[in-house]
mmCIF file of C-alpha atoms in Angstrom:
data_model
loop_
_atom_site.group_PDB
_atom_site.id
_atom_site.type_symbol
_atom_site.label_atom_id
_atom_site.label_comp_id
_atom_site.label_asym_id
_atom_site.label_seq_id
_atom_site.Cartn_x
_atom_site.Cartn_y
_atom_site.Cartn_z
ATOM 1 C CA MET A 258 -64.845 -32.936 -5.887
ATOM 2 C CA ARG A 259 -62.432 -34.083 -3.657
ATOM 3 C CA THR A 260 -59.668 -33.634 -6.149
ATOM 4 C CA ARG A 261 -60.862 -29.986 -6.320
ATOM 5 C CA LEU A 262 -61.203 -29.435 -2.581
ATOM 6 C CA ALA A 263 -57.750 -31.374 -2.160
ATOM 7 C CA ILE A 264 -56.246 -28.890 -4.319
ATOM 8 C CA GLY A 265 -58.060 -25.549 -3.087
ATOM 9 C CA ALA A 266 -57.269 -26.725 0.276
ATOM 10 C CA ILE A 267 -53.438 -26.855 -0.859
ATOM 11 C CA LEU A 268 -53.679 -23.437 -3.173
ATOM 12 C CA LEU A 269 -54.811 -21.967 0.103
ATOM 13 C CA LEU A 270 -52.280 -22.989 2.273
ATOM 14 C CA ALA A 271 -49.810 -22.148 -0.299
ATOM 15 C CA VAL A 272 -51.321 -18.248 0.274
ATOM 16 C CA ILE A 273 -51.769 -17.946 3.875
ATOM 17 C CA VAL A 274 -48.004 -19.893 5.355
ATOM 18 C CA PRO A 275 -45.456 -17.075 2.937
ATOM 19 C CA ALA A 276 -48.245 -14.096 4.848
ATOM 20 C CA ASN A 277 -47.800 -15.750 8.200
ATOM 21 C CA ALA A 278 -43.702 -17.044 7.927
ATOM 22 C CA GLU A 279 -41.566 -15.164 10.177
ATOM 23 C CA THR A 280 -39.869 -11.766 9.478
ATOM 24 C CA ASP A 281 -35.841 -12.317 9.194
ATOM 25 C CA TRP A 282 -34.606 -10.121 11.581
ATOM 26 C CA SER A 283 -31.010 -11.021 11.730
ATOM 27 C CA ALA A 284 -31.359 -10.055 7.172
ATOM 28 C CA VAL A 285 -33.016 -6.388 8.436
ATOM 29 C CA GLY A 286 -30.246 -5.837 11.215
ATOM 30 C CA LYS A 287 -27.933 -6.527 9.104
ATOM 31 C CA ALA A 288 -29.169 -3.979 6.430
ATOM 32 C CA LEU A 289 -29.566 -2.112 8.637
ATOM 33 C CA GLY A 290 -26.607 -1.755 10.313
ATOM 34 C CA ARG A 291 -27.480 -2.247 13.683
ATOM 35 C CA SER A 292 -29.047 -5.685 15.599
ATOM 36 C CA GLY A 293 -31.961 -5.227 17.601
ATOM 37 C CA ALA A 294 -34.263 -7.380 20.017
ATOM 38 C CA GLN A 295 -37.366 -8.629 19.715
ATOM 39 C CA ALA A 296 -39.704 -6.864 22.081
ATOM 40 C CA ALA A 297 -43.627 -7.419 23.379
ATOM 41 C CA GLY A 298 -46.063 -8.187 20.257
ATOM 42 C CA GLY A 299 -43.739 -9.524 17.757
ATOM 43 C CA VAL A 300 -42.375 -5.935 17.428
ATOM 44 C CA TYR A 301 -38.424 -5.716 16.617
ATOM 45 C CA ARG A 302 -36.996 -2.731 18.300
ATOM 46 C CA VAL A 303 -32.931 -1.193 17.645
ATOM 47 C CA GLY A 304 -31.840 1.515 19.831
ATOM 48 C CA LEU A 305 -28.968 3.993 18.325
ATOM 49 C CA SER A 306 -27.665 5.852 20.913
ATOM 50 C CA ARG A 307 -25.664 8.907 19.619
ATOM 51 C CA SER A 308 -22.769 8.309 21.122
ATOM 52 C CA ASP A 309 -20.576 9.696 19.110
ATOM 53 C CA LEU A 310 -22.247 13.392 20.418
ATOM 54 C CA LYS A 311 -20.784 15.082 23.334
ATOM 55 C CA VAL A 312 -24.182 17.236 24.694
ATOM 56 C CA ASN A 313 -23.757 19.207 27.228
ATOM 57 C CA LEU A 314 -26.162 21.462 29.548
ATOM 58 C CA ASP A 315 -25.416 23.945 31.566
ATOM 59 C CA GLY A 316 -22.592 22.685 31.999
ATOM 60 C CA VAL A 317 -22.625 19.014 32.894
ATOM 61 C CA GLN A 318 -22.164 17.133 29.667
ATOM 62 C CA LEU A 319 -24.926 14.863 29.342
ATOM 63 C CA LYS A 320 -24.971 10.503 29.197
ATOM 64 C CA PRO A 321 -25.681 8.978 26.283
ATOM 65 C CA ALA A 322 -28.294 7.459 27.738
ATOM 66 C CA LEU A 323 -30.667 10.351 29.062
ATOM 67 C CA ALA A 324 -31.363 11.806 26.165
ATOM 68 C CA LEU A 325 -29.378 10.816 23.615
ATOM 69 C CA GLY A 326 -31.352 7.819 22.544
ATOM 70 C CA SER A 327 -32.295 7.041 18.936
ATOM 71 C CA TRP A 328 -34.955 4.426 18.316
ATOM 72 C CA LEU A 329 -36.577 2.234 15.040
ATOM 73 C CA ALA A 330 -38.811 -0.501 15.788
ATOM 74 C CA PHE A 331 -40.638 -2.572 12.801
ATOM 75 C CA LYS A 332 -43.663 -4.505 13.320
ATOM 76 C CA PRO A 333 -45.103 -7.445 11.133
ATOM 77 C CA MET A 334 -48.481 -6.174 9.318
ATOM 78 C CA ALA A 335 -50.702 -8.109 6.320
ATOM 79 C CA ASP A 336 -49.951 -9.460 3.426
ATOM 80 C CA ARG A 337 -45.775 -9.329 4.473
ATOM 81 C CA ASP A 338 -45.967 -5.564 4.709
ATOM 82 C CA THR A 339 -44.369 -4.104 7.567
ATOM 83 C CA MET A 340 -44.555 -0.662 9.596
ATOM 84 C CA MET A 341 -41.737 1.054 10.629
ATOM 85 C CA MET A 342 -41.877 3.781 13.386
ATOM 86 C CA GLY A 343 -38.586 5.867 15.167
ATOM 87 C CA ASP A 344 -36.985 8.585 16.363
ATOM 88 C CA LEU A 345 -33.734 10.525 15.406
ATOM 89 C CA VAL A 346 -31.327 12.089 17.623
ATOM 90 C CA LEU A 347 -29.738 14.421 14.722
ATOM 91 C CA THR A 348 -27.590 17.603 15.653
ATOM 92 C CA GLN A 349 -28.397 20.957 13.418
ATOM 93 C CA PRO A 350 -26.755 20.511 10.804
ATOM 94 C CA GLU A 351 -26.991 16.643 9.869
ATOM 95 C CA VAL A 352 -31.901 17.320 10.031
ATOM 96 C CA ASN A 353 -31.191 18.445 5.656
ATOM 97 C CA PRO A 354 -28.973 16.145 4.623
ATOM 98 C CA VAL A 355 -30.684 12.692 6.614
ATOM 99 C CA MET A 356 -34.839 13.879 5.863
ATOM 100 C CA THR A 357 -33.676 14.446 1.872
ATOM 101 C CA LYS A 358 -32.727 10.973 2.189
ATOM 102 C CA LEU A 359 -35.162 9.578 4.386
ATOM 103 C CA LEU A 360 -38.213 11.287 1.821
ATOM 104 C CA LYS A 361 -36.408 10.323 -1.701
ATOM 105 C CA SER A 362 -37.060 6.632 -0.421
ATOM 106 C CA GLY A 363 -40.350 7.220 0.689
ATOM 107 C CA ILE A 364 -39.822 7.134 4.629
ATOM 108 C CA GLU A 365 -42.469 9.916 6.168
ATOM 109 C CA VAL A 366 -41.166 12.233 8.397
ATOM 110 C CA THR A 367 -44.109 13.090 11.285
ATOM 111 C CA ALA A 368 -42.110 15.517 13.619
ATOM 112 C CA LEU A 369 -39.345 17.400 14.137
ATOM 113 C CA HIS A 370 -38.562 19.227 17.381
ATOM 114 C CA ASN A 371 -35.768 18.900 20.451
ATOM 115 C CA HIS A 372 -36.070 17.951 24.148
ATOM 116 C CA LEU A 373 -33.182 19.884 25.137
ATOM 117 C CA LEU A 374 -32.916 23.847 25.656
ATOM 118 C CA ARG A 375 -29.868 25.423 26.117
ATOM 119 C CA SER A 376 -27.970 22.043 25.123
ATOM 120 C CA GLU A 377 -24.912 22.106 22.986
ATOM 121 C CA PRO A 378 -24.119 21.523 20.458
ATOM 122 C CA ALA A 379 -28.221 21.576 19.965
ATOM 123 C CA THR A 380 -30.012 18.442 18.962
ATOM 124 C CA MET A 381 -33.525 17.429 17.045
ATOM 125 C CA TYR A 382 -35.776 14.861 17.231
ATOM 126 C CA MET A 383 -37.059 13.395 14.140
ATOM 127 C CA HIS A 384 -39.888 11.597 14.388
ATOM 128 C CA VAL A 385 -40.002 8.798 11.350
ATOM 129 C CA PHE A 386 -42.324 5.988 9.554
ATOM 130 C CA GLY A 387 -42.739 4.136 7.257
ATOM 131 C CA HIS A 388 -44.347 0.782 5.789
ATOM 132 C CA GLY A 389 -42.858 -2.046 3.081
ATOM 133 C CA ASP A 390 -40.374 -4.378 3.104
ATOM 134 C CA PRO A 391 -38.275 -4.407 5.937
ATOM 135 C CA ILE A 392 -34.998 -5.189 4.086
ATOM 136 C CA LYS A 393 -35.791 -1.581 2.122
ATOM 137 C CA LEU A 394 -37.270 0.194 4.542
ATOM 138 C CA ALA A 395 -33.726 -0.807 6.976
ATOM 139 C CA THR A 396 -31.584 -0.152 3.820
ATOM 140 C CA ALA A 397 -33.369 3.602 3.164
ATOM 141 C CA LEU A 398 -32.708 4.219 6.945
ATOM 142 C CA HIS A 399 -29.196 2.612 6.861
ATOM 143 C CA ALA A 400 -28.486 5.401 3.917
ATOM 144 C CA ALA A 401 -29.992 8.460 6.160
ATOM 145 C CA LEU A 402 -28.373 7.633 9.195
ATOM 146 C CA LEU A 403 -25.038 7.122 7.218
ATOM 147 C CA GLU A 404 -25.210 11.002 6.819
ATOM 148 C CA SER A 405 -25.228 11.318 9.757
ATOM 149 C CA GLY A 406 -22.741 10.811 12.504
ATOM 150 C CA THR A 407 -24.847 7.645 14.643
ATOM 151 C CA PRO A 408 -23.126 4.943 15.368
ATOM 152 C CA LEU A 409 -23.978 1.664 13.311
ATOM 153 C CA SER A 410 -21.336 -0.652 14.069
ATOM 154 C CA ASP A 411 -22.521 -3.661 16.891
ATOM 155 C CA THR A 412 -18.829 -3.855 18.371
ATOM 156 C CA PRO A 413 -19.889 -3.275 21.617
ATOM 157 C CA ALA A 414 -18.235 -0.501 24.356
ATOM 158 C CA SER A 415 -16.807 -0.983 27.200
ATOM 159 C CA ALA A 416 -19.373 -2.268 29.945
ATOM 160 C CA PRO A 417 -20.887 0.277 32.425
ATOM 161 C CA SER A 418 -20.922 0.286 36.044
ATOM 162 C CA ALA A 419 -24.771 -1.712 36.889
ATOM 163 C CA THR A 420 -24.901 0.317 39.791
ATOM 164 C CA ILE A 421 -25.397 4.262 40.564
ATOM 165 C CA ASP A 422 -25.460 6.643 43.500
ATOM 166 C CA LEU A 423 -29.331 7.286 43.237
ATOM 167 C CA ASP A 424 -32.494 5.305 45.658
ATOM 168 C CA THR A 425 -34.066 3.471 42.741
ATOM 169 C CA SER A 426 -36.451 1.746 45.171
ATOM 170 C CA ILE A 427 -38.444 4.943 45.724
ATOM 171 C CA ILE A 428 -39.129 5.789 42.073
ATOM 172 C CA ASP A 429 -39.508 2.623 41.712
ATOM 173 C CA ARG A 430 -42.602 2.590 44.448
ATOM 174 C CA THR A 431 -43.454 5.847 43.201
ATOM 175 C CA LEU A 432 -44.361 4.794 40.078
ATOM 176 C CA GLY A 433 -45.643 1.155 40.434
ATOM 177 C CA HIS A 434 -42.799 0.514 37.755
ATOM 178 C CA LYS A 435 -39.084 -1.335 38.251
ATOM 179 C CA GLY A 436 -36.495 -0.064 35.604
ATOM 180 C CA LYS A 437 -32.943 -0.803 34.990
ATOM 181 C CA VAL A 438 -29.339 0.715 35.012
ATOM 182 C CA THR A 439 -28.575 1.564 31.438
ATOM 183 C CA GLY A 440 -25.049 3.439 30.091
ATOM 184 C CA GLY A 441 -25.225 4.970 33.830
ATOM 185 C CA VAL A 442 -28.771 5.916 33.331
ATOM 186 C CA TYR A 443 -31.860 4.229 35.743
ATOM 187 C CA GLN A 444 -34.399 3.800 33.436
ATOM 188 C CA ILE A 445 -38.081 2.932 33.131
ATOM 189 C CA SER A 446 -40.681 1.563 30.336
ATOM 190 C CA ILE A 447 -44.118 1.954 30.767
ATOM 191 C CA SER A 448 -46.240 1.426 28.132
ATOM 192 C CA ARG A 449 -49.443 1.844 26.913
ATOM 193 C CA ALA A 450 -51.829 -1.160 27.985
ATOM 194 C CA ASP A 451 -54.058 -0.478 24.748
ATOM 195 C CA LYS A 452 -53.874 0.036 20.994
ATOM 196 C CA ARG A 453 -53.188 3.065 19.542
ATOM 197 C CA SER A 454 -53.643 3.377 15.093
ATOM 198 C CA ALA A 455 -51.180 4.461 13.442
ATOM 199 C CA LEU A 456 -51.746 7.442 11.511
ATOM 200 C CA SER A 457 -52.995 7.022 7.961
ATOM 201 C CA TYR A 458 -52.629 3.671 8.455
ATOM 202 C CA PRO A 459 -55.515 0.811 8.389
ATOM 203 C CA TYR A 460 -53.907 -1.302 11.765
ATOM 204 C CA ASP A 461 -53.533 -1.079 15.278
ATOM 205 C CA THR A 462 -49.919 -0.599 16.583
ATOM 206 C CA GLU A 463 -48.552 -2.599 19.519
ATOM 207 C CA PRO A 464 -47.857 -0.568 22.512
ATOM 208 C CA SER A 465 -43.530 -1.488 22.229
ATOM 209 C CA ALA A 466 -43.761 0.251 18.907
ATOM 210 C CA SER A 467 -44.441 3.501 19.419
ATOM 211 C CA HIS A 468 -46.654 3.915 22.330
ATOM 212 C CA THR A 469 -43.681 3.639 25.414
ATOM 213 C CA ARG A 470 -42.687 6.207 27.668
ATOM 214 C CA VAL A 471 -39.053 5.892 28.318
ATOM 215 C CA LEU A 472 -38.509 8.041 32.010
ATOM 216 C CA ASN A 473 -34.558 8.031 32.641
ATOM 217 C CA GLU A 474 -33.057 8.756 36.067
ATOM 218 C CA VAL A 475 -28.987 9.671 36.158
ATOM 219 C CA ASP A 476 -27.231 10.704 39.313
ATOM 220 C CA ARG A 477 -25.640 14.372 39.388
ATOM 221 C CA ASP A 478 -24.030 16.564 41.002
ATOM 222 C CA PRO A 479 -26.738 17.958 43.816
ATOM 223 C CA ASN A 480 -24.476 21.196 44.508
ATOM 224 C CA LEU A 481 -25.090 21.608 40.822
ATOM 225 C CA PHE A 482 -28.421 20.566 40.353
ATOM 226 C CA GLY A 483 -30.020 19.842 43.858
ATOM 227 C CA GLY A 484 -30.544 16.484 43.120
ATOM 228 C CA SER A 485 -30.997 13.680 39.975
ATOM 229 C CA ALA A 486 -31.971 14.502 36.835
ATOM 230 C CA HIS A 487 -35.151 13.606 35.096
ATOM 231 C CA SER A 488 -35.729 12.954 31.332
ATOM 232 C CA ASP A 489 -38.339 11.376 29.562
ATOM 233 C CA ASN A 490 -38.473 9.886 25.405
#
């Protein structure tokens, strides 16, 4: 009887341990072509700035960090499954080739819309969703992103100034959240406190995976616009 119990315990551990084993995010980053960082709740998040684009809005060239930031987030689930969500910034000619690659690989396109009116060139924002093996997901995303001009190199660009000509303390006090300067833009990330269920997926999602509002503030010529520019992604 004891022998049977011991064997049963060993078999149970053999099933549990692989399911709970940590995901090798370095391998995921390698497959995607760009490494990311771990966020709250075990989420692995990758930022993909469209620094290759020179987008102008009403005569002003937009900083990529203000409104041209793609991102992908991965969250381990049960049975070694991983959920992926993201938002890809694309030019209009890039939309169909990227979407075709994604759909052929089984990744869903859940929305396609724009955040910017009157911008040149026009940019679209494609929301994506998938689940399965994280490396396979990253490989499929890499293949799709190759249909765009999205930079996929980890080579660091020249470091921008850590300060901007903007009184961020007023923003912090008003919103009750502090932000940081990224790429010449003051960014504030505010996650939902409650968990939300992903569409067609039987698991709750961490706020850091998809339900985070990013507020961007950048100083600009008051003679043109009368103050700072604001965008939210």
